[in-house]
PDB file of C-alpha atoms in Angstrom:
ATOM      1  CA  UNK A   1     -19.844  26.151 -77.791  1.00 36.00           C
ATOM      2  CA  UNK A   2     -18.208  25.634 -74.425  1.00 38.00           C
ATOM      3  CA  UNK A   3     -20.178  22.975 -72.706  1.00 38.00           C
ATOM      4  CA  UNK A   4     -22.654  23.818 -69.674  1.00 41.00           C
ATOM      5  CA  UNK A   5     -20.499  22.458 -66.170  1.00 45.00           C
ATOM      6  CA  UNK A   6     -22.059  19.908 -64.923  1.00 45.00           C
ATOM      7  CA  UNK A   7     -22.667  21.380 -61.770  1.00 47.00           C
ATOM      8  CA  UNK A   8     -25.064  23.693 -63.986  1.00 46.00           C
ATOM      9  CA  UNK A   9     -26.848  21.158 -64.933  1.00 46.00           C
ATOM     10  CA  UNK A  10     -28.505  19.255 -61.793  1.00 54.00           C
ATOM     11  CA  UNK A  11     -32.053  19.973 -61.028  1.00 54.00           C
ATOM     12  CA  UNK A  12     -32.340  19.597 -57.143  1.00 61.00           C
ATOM     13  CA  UNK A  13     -35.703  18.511 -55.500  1.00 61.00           C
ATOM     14  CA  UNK A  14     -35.422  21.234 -52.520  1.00 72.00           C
ATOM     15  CA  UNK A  15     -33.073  22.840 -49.865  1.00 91.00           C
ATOM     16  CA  UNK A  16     -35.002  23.548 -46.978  1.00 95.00           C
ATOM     17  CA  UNK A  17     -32.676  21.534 -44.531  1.00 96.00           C
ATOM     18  CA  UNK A  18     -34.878  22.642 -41.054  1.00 96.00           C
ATOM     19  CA  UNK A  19     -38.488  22.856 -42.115  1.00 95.00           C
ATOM     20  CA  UNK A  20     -39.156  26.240 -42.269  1.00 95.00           C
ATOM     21  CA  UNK A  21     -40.815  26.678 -45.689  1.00 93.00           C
ATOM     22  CA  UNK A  22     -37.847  28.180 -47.128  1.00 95.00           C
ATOM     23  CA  UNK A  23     -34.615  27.110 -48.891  1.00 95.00           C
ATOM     24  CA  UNK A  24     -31.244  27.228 -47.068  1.00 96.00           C
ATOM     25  CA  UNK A  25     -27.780  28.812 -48.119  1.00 97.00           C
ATOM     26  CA  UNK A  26     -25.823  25.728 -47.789  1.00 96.00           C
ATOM     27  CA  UNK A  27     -21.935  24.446 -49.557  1.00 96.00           C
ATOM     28  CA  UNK A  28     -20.451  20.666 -49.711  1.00 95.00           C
ATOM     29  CA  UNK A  29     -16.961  21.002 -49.643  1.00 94.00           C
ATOM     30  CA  UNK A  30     -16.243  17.604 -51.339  1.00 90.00           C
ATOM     31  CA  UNK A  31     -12.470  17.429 -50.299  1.00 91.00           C
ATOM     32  CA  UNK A  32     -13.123  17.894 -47.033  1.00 94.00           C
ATOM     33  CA  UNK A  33     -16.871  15.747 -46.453  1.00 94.00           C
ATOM     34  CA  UNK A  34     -18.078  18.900 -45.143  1.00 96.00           C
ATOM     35  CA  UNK A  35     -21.632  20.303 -45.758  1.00 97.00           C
ATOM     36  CA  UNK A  36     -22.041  23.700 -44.554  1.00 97.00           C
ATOM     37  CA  UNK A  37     -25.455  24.799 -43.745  1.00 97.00           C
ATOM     38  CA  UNK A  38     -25.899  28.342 -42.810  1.00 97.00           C
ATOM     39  CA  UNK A  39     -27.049  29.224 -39.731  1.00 96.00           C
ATOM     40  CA  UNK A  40     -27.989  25.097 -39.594  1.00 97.00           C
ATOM     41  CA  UNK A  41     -25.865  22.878 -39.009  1.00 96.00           C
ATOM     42  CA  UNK A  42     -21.771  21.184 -40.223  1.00 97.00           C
ATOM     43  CA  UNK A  43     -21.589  17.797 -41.324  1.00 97.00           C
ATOM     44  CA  UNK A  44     -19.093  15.596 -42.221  1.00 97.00           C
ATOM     45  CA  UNK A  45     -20.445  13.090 -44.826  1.00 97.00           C
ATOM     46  CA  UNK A  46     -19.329  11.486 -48.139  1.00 95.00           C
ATOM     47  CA  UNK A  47     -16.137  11.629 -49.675  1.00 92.00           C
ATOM     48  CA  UNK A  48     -14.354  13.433 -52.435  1.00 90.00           C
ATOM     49  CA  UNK A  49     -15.730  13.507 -55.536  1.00 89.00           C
ATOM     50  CA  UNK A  50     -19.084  12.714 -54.494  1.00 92.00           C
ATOM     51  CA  UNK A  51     -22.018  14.675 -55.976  1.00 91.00           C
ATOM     52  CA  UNK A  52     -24.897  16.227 -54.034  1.00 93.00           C
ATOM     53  CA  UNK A  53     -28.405  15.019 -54.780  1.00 94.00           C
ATOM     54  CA  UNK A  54     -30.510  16.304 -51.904  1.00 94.00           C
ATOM     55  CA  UNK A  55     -34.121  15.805 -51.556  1.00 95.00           C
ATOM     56  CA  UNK A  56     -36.783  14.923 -48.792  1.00 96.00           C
ATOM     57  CA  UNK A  57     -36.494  11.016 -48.785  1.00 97.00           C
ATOM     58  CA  UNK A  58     -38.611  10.517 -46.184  1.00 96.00           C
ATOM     59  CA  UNK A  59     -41.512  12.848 -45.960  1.00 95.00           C
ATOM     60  CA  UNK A  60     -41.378  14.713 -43.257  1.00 96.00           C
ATOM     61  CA  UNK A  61     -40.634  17.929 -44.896  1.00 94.00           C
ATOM     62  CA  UNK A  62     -37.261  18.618 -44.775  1.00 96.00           C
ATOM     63  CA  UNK A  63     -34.614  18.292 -47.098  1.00 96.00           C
ATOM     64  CA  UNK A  64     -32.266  15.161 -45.988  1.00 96.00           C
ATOM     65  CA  UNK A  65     -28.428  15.549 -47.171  1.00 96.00           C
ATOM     66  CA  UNK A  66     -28.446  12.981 -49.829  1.00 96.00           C
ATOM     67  CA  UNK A  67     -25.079  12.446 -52.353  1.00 95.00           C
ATOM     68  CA  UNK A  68     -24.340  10.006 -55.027  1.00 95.00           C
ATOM     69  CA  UNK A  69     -20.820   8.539 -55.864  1.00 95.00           C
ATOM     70  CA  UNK A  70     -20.813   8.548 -59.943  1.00 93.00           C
ATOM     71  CA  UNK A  71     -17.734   6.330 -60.049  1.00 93.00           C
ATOM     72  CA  UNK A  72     -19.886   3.350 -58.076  1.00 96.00           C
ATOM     73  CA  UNK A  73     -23.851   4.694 -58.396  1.00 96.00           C
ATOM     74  CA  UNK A  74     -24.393   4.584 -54.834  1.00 97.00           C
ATOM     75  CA  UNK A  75     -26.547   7.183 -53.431  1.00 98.00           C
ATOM     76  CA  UNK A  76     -26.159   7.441 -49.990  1.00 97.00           C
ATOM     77  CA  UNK A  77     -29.169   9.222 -48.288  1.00 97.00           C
ATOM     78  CA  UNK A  78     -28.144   9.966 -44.570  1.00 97.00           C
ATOM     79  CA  UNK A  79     -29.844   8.607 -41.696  1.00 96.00           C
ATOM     80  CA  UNK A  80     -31.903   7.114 -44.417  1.00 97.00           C
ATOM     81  CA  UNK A  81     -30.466   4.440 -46.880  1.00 96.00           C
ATOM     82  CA  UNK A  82     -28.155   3.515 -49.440  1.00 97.00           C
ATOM     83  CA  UNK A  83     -28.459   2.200 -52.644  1.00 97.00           C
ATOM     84  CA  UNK A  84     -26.816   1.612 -56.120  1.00 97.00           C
ATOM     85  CA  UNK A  85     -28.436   3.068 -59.654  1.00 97.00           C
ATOM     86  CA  UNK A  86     -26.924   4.368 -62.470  1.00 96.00           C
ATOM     87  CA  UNK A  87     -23.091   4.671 -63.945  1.00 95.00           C
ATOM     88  CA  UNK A  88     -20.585   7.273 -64.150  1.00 93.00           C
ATOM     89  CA  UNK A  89     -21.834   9.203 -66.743  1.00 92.00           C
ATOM     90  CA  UNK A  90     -25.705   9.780 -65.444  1.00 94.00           C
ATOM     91  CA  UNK A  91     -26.575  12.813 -63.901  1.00 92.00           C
ATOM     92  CA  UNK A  92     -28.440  12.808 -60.932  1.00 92.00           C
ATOM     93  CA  UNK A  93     -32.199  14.078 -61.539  1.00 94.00           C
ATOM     94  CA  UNK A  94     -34.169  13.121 -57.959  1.00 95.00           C
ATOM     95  CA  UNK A  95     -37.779  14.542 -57.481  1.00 95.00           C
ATOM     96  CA  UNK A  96     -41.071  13.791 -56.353  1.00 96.00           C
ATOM     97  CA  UNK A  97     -42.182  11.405 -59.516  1.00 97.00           C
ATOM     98  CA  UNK A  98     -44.924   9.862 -58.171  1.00 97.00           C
ATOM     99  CA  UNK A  99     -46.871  12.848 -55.701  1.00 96.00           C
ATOM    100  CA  UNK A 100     -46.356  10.648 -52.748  1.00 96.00           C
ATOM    101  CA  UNK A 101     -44.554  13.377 -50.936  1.00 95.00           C
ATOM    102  CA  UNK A 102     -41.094  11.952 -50.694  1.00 96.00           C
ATOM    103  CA  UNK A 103     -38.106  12.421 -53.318  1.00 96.00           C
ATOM    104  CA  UNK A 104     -37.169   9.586 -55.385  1.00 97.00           C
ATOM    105  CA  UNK A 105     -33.364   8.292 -56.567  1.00 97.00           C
ATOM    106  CA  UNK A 106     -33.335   8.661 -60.288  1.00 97.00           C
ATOM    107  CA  UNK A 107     -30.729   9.786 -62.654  1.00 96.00           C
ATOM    108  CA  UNK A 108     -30.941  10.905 -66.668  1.00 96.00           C
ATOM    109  CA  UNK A 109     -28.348   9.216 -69.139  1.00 96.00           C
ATOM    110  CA  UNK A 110     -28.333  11.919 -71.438  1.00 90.00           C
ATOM    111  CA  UNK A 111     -26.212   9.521 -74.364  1.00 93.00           C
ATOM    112  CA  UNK A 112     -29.601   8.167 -75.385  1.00 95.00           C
ATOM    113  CA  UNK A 113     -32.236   9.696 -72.992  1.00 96.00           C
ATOM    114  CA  UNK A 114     -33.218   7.253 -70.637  1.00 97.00           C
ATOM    115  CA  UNK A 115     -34.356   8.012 -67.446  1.00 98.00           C
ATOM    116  CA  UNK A 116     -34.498   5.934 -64.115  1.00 97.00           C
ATOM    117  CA  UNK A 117     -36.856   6.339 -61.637  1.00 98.00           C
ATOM    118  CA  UNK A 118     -36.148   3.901 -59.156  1.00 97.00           C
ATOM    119  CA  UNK A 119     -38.694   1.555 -58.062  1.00 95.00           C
ATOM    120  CA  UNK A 120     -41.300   3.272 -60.421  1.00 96.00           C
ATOM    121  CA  UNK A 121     -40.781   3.634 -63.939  1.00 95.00           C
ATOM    122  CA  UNK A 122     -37.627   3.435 -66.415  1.00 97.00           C
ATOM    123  CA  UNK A 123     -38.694   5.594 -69.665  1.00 97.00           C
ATOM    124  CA  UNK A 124     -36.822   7.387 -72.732  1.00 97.00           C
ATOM    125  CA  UNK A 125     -37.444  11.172 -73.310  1.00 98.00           C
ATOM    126  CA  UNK A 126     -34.869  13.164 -75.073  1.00 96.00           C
ATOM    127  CA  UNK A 127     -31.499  12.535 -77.079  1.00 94.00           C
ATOM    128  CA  UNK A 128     -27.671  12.759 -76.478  1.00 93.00           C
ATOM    129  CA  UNK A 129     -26.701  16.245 -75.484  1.00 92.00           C
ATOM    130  CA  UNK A 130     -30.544  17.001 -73.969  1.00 95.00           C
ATOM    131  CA  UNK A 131     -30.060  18.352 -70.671  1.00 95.00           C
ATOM    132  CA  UNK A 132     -32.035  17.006 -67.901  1.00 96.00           C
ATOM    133  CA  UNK A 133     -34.978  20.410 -66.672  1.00 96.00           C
ATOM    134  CA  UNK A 134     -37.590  18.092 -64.363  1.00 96.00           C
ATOM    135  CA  UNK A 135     -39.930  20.162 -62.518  1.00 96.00           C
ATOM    136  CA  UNK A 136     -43.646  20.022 -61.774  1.00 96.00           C
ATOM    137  CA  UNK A 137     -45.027  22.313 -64.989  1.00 97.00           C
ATOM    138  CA  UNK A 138     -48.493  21.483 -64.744  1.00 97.00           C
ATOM    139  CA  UNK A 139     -49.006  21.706 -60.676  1.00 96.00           C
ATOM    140  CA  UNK A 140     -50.388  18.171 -60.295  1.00 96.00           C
ATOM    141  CA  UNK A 141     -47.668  17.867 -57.513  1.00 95.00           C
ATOM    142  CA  UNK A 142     -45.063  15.359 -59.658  1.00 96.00           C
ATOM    143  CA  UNK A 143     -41.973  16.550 -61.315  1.00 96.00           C
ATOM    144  CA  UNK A 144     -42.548  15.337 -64.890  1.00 97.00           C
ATOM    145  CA  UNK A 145     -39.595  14.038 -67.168  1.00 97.00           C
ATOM    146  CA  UNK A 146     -38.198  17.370 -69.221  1.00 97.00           C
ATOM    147  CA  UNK A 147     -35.319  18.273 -71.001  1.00 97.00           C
ATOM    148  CA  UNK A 148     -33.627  21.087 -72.890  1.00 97.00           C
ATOM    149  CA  UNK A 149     -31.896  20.391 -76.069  1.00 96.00           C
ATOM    150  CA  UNK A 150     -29.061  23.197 -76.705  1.00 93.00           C
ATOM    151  CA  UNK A 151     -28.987  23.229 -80.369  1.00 91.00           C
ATOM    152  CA  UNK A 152     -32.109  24.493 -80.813  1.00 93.00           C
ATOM    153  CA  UNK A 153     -33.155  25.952 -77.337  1.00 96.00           C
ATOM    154  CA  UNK A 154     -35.999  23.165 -77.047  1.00 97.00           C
ATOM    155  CA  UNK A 155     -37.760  22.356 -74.260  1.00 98.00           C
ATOM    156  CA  UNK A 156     -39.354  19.185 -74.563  1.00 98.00           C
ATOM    157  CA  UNK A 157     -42.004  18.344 -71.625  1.00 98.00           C
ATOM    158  CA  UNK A 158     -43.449  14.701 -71.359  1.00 97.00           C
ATOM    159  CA  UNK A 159     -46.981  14.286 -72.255  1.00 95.00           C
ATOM    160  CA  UNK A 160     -47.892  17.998 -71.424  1.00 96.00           C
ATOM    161  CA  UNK A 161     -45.784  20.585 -74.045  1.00 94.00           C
ATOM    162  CA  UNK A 162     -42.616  21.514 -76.640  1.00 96.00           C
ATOM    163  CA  UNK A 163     -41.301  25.200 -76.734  1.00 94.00           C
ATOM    164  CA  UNK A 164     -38.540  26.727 -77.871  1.00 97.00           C
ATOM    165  CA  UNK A 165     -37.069  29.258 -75.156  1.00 97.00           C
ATOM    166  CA  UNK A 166     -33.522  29.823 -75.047  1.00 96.00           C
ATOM    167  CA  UNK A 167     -30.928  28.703 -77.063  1.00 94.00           C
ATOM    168  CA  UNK A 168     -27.543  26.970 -77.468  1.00 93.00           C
ATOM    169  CA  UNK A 169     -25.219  27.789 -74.629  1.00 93.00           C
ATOM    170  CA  UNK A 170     -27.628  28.927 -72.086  1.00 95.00           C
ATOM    171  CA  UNK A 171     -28.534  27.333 -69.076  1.00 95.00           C
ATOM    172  CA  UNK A 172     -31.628  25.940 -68.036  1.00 96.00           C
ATOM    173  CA  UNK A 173     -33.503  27.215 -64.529  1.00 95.00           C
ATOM    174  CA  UNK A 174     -36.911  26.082 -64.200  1.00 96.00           C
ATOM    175  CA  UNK A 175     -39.011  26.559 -61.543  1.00 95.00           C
ATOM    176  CA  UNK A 176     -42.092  28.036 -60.202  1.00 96.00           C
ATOM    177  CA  UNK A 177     -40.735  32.008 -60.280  1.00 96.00           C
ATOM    178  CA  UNK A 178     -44.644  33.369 -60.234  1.00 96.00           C
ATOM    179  CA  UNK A 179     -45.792  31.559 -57.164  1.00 95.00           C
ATOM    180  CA  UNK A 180     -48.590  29.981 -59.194  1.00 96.00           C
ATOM    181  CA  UNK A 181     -47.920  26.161 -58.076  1.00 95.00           C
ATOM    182  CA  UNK A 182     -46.532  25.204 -61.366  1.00 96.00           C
ATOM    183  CA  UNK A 183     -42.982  25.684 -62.829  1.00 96.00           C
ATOM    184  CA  UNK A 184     -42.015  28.051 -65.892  1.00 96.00           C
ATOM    185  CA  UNK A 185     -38.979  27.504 -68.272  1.00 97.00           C
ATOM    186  CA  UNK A 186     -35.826  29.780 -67.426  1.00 97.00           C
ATOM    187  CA  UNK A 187     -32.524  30.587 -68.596  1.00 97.00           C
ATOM    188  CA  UNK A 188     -29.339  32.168 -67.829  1.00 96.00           C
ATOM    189  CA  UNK A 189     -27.687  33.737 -70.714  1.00 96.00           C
ATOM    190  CA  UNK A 190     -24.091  33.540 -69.558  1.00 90.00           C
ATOM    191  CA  UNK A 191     -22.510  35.189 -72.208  1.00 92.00           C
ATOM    192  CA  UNK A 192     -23.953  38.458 -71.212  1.00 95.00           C
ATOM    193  CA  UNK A 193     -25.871  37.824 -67.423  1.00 96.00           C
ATOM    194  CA  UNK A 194     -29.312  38.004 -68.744  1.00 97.00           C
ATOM    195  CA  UNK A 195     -31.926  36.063 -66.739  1.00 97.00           C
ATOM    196  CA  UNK A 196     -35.433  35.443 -69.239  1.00 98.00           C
ATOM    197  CA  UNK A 197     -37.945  33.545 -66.962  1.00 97.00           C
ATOM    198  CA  UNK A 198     -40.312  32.581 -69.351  1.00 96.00           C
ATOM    199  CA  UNK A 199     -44.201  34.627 -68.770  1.00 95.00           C
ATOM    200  CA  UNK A 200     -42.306  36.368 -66.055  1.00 96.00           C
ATOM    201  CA  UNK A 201     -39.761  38.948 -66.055  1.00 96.00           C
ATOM    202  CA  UNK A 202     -36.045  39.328 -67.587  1.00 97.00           C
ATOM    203  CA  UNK A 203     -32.966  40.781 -65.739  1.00 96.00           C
ATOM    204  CA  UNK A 204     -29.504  41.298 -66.129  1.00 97.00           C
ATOM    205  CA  UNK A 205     -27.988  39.840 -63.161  1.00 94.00           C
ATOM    206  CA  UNK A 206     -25.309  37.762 -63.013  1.00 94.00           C
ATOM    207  CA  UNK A 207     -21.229  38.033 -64.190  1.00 93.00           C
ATOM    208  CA  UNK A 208     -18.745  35.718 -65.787  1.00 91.00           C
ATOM    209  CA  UNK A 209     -18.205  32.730 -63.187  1.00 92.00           C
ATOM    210  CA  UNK A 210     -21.057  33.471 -61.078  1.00 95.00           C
ATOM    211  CA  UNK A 211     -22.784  29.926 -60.783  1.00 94.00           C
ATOM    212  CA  UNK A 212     -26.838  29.960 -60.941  1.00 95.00           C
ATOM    213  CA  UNK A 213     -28.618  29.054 -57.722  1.00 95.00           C
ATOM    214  CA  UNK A 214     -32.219  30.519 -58.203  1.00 95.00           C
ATOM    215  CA  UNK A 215     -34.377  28.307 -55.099  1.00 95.00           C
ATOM    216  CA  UNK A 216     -37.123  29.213 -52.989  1.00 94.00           C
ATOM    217  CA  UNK A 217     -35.624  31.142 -50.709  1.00 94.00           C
ATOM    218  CA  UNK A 218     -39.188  32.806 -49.256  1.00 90.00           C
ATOM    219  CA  UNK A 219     -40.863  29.796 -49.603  1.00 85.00           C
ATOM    220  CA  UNK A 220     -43.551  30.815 -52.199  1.00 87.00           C
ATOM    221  CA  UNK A 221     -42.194  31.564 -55.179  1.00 94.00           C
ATOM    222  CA  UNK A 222     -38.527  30.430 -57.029  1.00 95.00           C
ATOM    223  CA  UNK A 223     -36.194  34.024 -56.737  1.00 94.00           C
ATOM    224  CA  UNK A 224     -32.821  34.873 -58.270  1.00 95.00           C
ATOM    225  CA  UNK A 225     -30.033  33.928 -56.910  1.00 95.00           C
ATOM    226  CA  UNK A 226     -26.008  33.810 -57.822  1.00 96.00           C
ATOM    227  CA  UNK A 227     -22.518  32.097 -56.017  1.00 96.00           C
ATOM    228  CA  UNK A 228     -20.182  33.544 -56.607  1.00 96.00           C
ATOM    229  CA  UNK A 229     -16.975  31.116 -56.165  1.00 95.00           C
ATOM    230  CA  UNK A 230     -14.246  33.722 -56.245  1.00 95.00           C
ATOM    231  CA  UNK A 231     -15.860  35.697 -52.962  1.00 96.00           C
ATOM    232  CA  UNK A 232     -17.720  32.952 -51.622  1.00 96.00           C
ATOM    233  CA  UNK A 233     -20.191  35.128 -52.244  1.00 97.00           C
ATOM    234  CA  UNK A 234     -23.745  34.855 -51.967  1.00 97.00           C
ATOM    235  CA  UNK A 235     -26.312  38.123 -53.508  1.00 97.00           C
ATOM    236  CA  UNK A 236     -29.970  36.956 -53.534  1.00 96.00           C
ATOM    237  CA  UNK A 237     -32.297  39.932 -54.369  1.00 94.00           C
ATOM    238  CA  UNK A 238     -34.470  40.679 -52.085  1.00 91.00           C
ATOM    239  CA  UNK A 239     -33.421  38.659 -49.531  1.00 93.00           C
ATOM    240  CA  UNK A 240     -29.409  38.812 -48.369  1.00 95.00           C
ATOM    241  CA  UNK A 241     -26.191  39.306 -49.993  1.00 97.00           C
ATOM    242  CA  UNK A 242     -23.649  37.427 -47.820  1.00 97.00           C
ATOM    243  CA  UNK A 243     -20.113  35.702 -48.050  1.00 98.00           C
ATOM    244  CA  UNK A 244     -20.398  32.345 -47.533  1.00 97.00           C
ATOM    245  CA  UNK A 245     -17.886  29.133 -48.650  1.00 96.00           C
ATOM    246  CA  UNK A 246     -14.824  29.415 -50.622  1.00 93.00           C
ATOM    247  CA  UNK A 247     -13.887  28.830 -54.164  1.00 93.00           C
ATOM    248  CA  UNK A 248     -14.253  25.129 -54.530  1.00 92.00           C
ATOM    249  CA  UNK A 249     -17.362  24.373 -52.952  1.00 94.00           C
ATOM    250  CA  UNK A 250     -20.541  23.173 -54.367  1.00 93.00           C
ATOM    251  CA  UNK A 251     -23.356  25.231 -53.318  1.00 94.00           C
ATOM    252  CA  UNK A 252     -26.735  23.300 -52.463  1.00 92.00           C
ATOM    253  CA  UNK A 253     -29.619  25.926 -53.329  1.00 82.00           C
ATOM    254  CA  UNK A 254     -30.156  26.126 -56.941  1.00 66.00           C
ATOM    255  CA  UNK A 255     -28.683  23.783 -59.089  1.00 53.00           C
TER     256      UNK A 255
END
């Protein structure tokens, strides 16, 4: 199996970057420091090699441009804070783990499952090679610990539910794709461009190098969505198709 990039793997608490309800088209270009928000905003922040991890760190309902440097741990949350958690290897996993309204720093070490939730709880939940699938499943308003082991197309959700959906070489998408306040299991099949979105529907959309960024992009409900790195191209069904970033940026929405 060729393993899942990592940028295929991060599970993103949230890209609305001015408050409207709705998730922004937005690219980091990590050589440059540059975050490109569409139709937003250009900021120069970070430095190469940095990761984004963006989230609402402060409550006030839009999403703050937030990055963490794997080779130190820092996360550096702008206009906000910085602080140090994790090593190289974790993968950055923030969310709302508590319901207070504000995203917390936390990371997943997938080489023996532990997950830290900074300042509120430190916990193991999955195995080496689990990927890291937090999302709120049961609409209490918290994103609960979850991963999605490969081998078997597991998805293993802490102290609510196990199901097998998927399997090995696909990559995870959860998210709320029904509007019903609480988050399904999803996949991209990438051998073929088949989208399964578990209860919901199942499309072929999608081509070899397209990268996933499925976000809520009308506010109420998760939606498709693809970047496509070779056009800098964005198609979101149903709401815009537009060219936007070049080949080696990171897009925000989605991951």
């Amino acid at each position: 199996m060729t393993p899942v990039p990592v940028l295929e793997r991060l599970v993103l608490d949230g890209q609305d970057y001015d408050g409207d309800g709705s998730d922004d088209i937005g690219v980091f270009r990590a050589e440059q420091r540059l975050w490109l928000l569409r139709d937003i905003t250009r900021v120069y922040f970070g430095r190469p090699g940095d990761l984004p991890a963006s989230g609402d760190y402060n409550g006030d309902g839009t999403t703050d441009l937030a990055l963490r440097r794997p080779s130190t741990g820092m996360w550096r949350i702008r206009g906000i804070t910085a602080r140090y958690l994790g090593i190289d290897s974790d993968l950055p996993v923030p969310g709302d783990y508590d319901g207070d309204g504000t995203t917390d720093v936390a990371v997943f070490r997938s080489k023996n499952g532990l997950w830290f939730i900074a300042d509120i709880s430190r916990i193991y939940w999955g195995e080496e090679g689990d990927l890291p699938v937090s999302a709120d499943y049961n609409g209490d308003g918290t994103a609960d610990p979850a991963v999605f082991s490969p081998p078997e197309g597991l998805w293993l959700i802490r102290n609510i539910t196990g199901a097998f959906f998927g399997k090995d070489g696909d990559i995870p998408l959860p998210g709320d794709y029904d509007g019903d306040g609480t988050a399904e299991p999803a996949i991209l099949r990438r051998t073929n461009g088949l989208w399964v979105l578990k209860g919901v529907t199942r499309r072929y959309f999608s081509r070899e190098g397209d990268v996933p960024v499925p976000a809520y992009y009308g506010g109420a409900a998760k939606t498709l969505g693809i970047f496509r790195p070779s056009a800098g191209l964005w198609n979101l069904p149903g709401f815009t198709r537009v060219y936007y970033g070049h080949e080696d940026d990171i897009p925000l929405s989605g991951n």
